[in-house]
Short mmCIF file of C-alpha atoms in Angstrom, two decimals:
data_model
loop_
_atom_site.label_atom_id
_atom_site.label_comp_id
_atom_site.label_asym_id
_atom_site.label_seq_id
_atom_site.Cartn_x
_atom_site.Cartn_y
_atom_site.Cartn_z
CA MET A 1 -13.82 -17.06 -18.40
CA ILE A 2 -10.55 -15.42 -17.40
CA GLU A 3 -9.75 -14.51 -13.79
CA LEU A 4 -8.52 -10.95 -13.44
CA ILE A 5 -8.33 -10.39 -9.70
CA ARG A 6 -8.65 -12.49 -6.56
CA THR A 7 -9.13 -10.56 -3.31
CA ASN A 8 -10.80 -10.60 0.09
CA ASP A 9 -11.41 -6.85 -0.01
CA PRO A 10 -15.07 -6.09 -0.76
CA VAL A 11 -14.24 -2.44 -1.51
CA VAL A 12 -11.78 -3.45 -4.23
CA ILE A 13 -14.34 -5.85 -5.71
CA SER A 14 -17.00 -3.14 -5.71
CA TYR A 15 -14.67 -0.60 -7.34
CA ILE A 16 -13.55 -3.05 -10.03
CA GLU A 17 -17.17 -3.99 -10.73
CA ALA A 18 -18.01 -0.30 -11.20
CA LEU A 19 -15.07 0.19 -13.57
CA LEU A 20 -16.03 -2.83 -15.67
CA ARG A 21 -19.72 -1.92 -15.68
CA ASP A 22 -18.95 1.67 -16.79
CA ALA A 23 -16.77 0.30 -19.60
CA ASP A 24 -19.55 -2.10 -20.69
CA ILE A 25 -17.35 -5.12 -19.97
CA ALA A 26 -19.37 -8.16 -18.91
CA HIS A 27 -18.02 -9.68 -15.72
CA PHE A 28 -18.85 -12.15 -12.98
CA VAL A 29 -17.78 -12.21 -9.33
CA ALA A 30 -17.21 -15.84 -8.37
CA ASP A 31 -17.33 -17.17 -4.82
CA GLN A 32 -19.41 -14.20 -3.66
CA ASN A 33 -21.86 -16.44 -1.82
CA MET A 34 -19.14 -18.38 -0.03
CA SER A 35 -19.49 -15.89 2.84
CA ILE A 36 -22.46 -17.97 3.98
CA LEU A 37 -20.11 -20.89 4.59
CA GLU A 38 -17.30 -18.87 6.11
CA GLY A 39 -19.51 -16.80 8.41
CA SER A 40 -18.87 -13.46 6.65
CA ILE A 41 -15.37 -13.08 8.12
CA GLY A 42 -13.72 -12.49 4.73
CA VAL A 43 -11.33 -15.45 4.69
CA LEU A 44 -12.23 -16.79 1.26
CA PRO A 45 -11.25 -14.54 -1.66
CA ARG A 46 -13.68 -13.50 -4.38
CA ARG A 47 -12.64 -13.69 -8.04
CA VAL A 48 -13.51 -11.21 -10.79
CA LEU A 49 -13.91 -12.99 -14.12
CA VAL A 50 -14.39 -11.70 -17.67
CA THR A 51 -14.81 -13.42 -21.03
CA GLU A 52 -11.76 -14.16 -23.14
CA ASP A 53 -12.96 -11.61 -25.70
CA ASP A 54 -12.96 -8.82 -23.08
CA ALA A 55 -9.84 -9.88 -21.16
CA THR A 56 -7.34 -7.63 -22.94
CA ARG A 57 -9.54 -4.55 -22.65
CA ALA A 58 -10.39 -5.33 -19.01
CA ARG A 59 -6.71 -5.82 -18.11
CA ARG A 60 -5.83 -2.49 -19.72
CA LEU A 61 -8.65 -0.77 -17.83
CA LEU A 62 -7.60 -2.21 -14.47
CA LYS A 63 -3.92 -1.45 -15.12
CA ASP A 64 -4.81 2.17 -15.89
CA ALA A 65 -6.84 2.29 -12.66
CA GLY A 66 -3.82 1.17 -10.61
CA PHE A 67 -4.59 -2.53 -10.20
CA GLY A 68 -1.79 -3.78 -12.47
CA GLY A 69 0.19 -5.32 -9.63
CA GLU A 70 -2.81 -7.21 -8.27
CA MET A 71 -3.99 -8.82 -11.52
CA ARG A 72 -3.67 -12.55 -12.15
CA LEU A 73 -1.29 -13.34 -15.01
CA ASP A 74 -2.48 -16.86 -15.80
#
């Protein structure tokens, strides 16, 4: 899987999930349950992942939505 975005902001994660879901792009939010370990203070970032097959389309979608500067390049 390819990491698109890494952020501590739950609103950004929710918005990106909605964009990907509406575009029928399968995705996974990694580290979502780490809040149990950190005490829900938002220190550990969550990562939005997509398959390699969907990465180009997902990157284009997020860039068009204004998240181009926040996307992971590797």
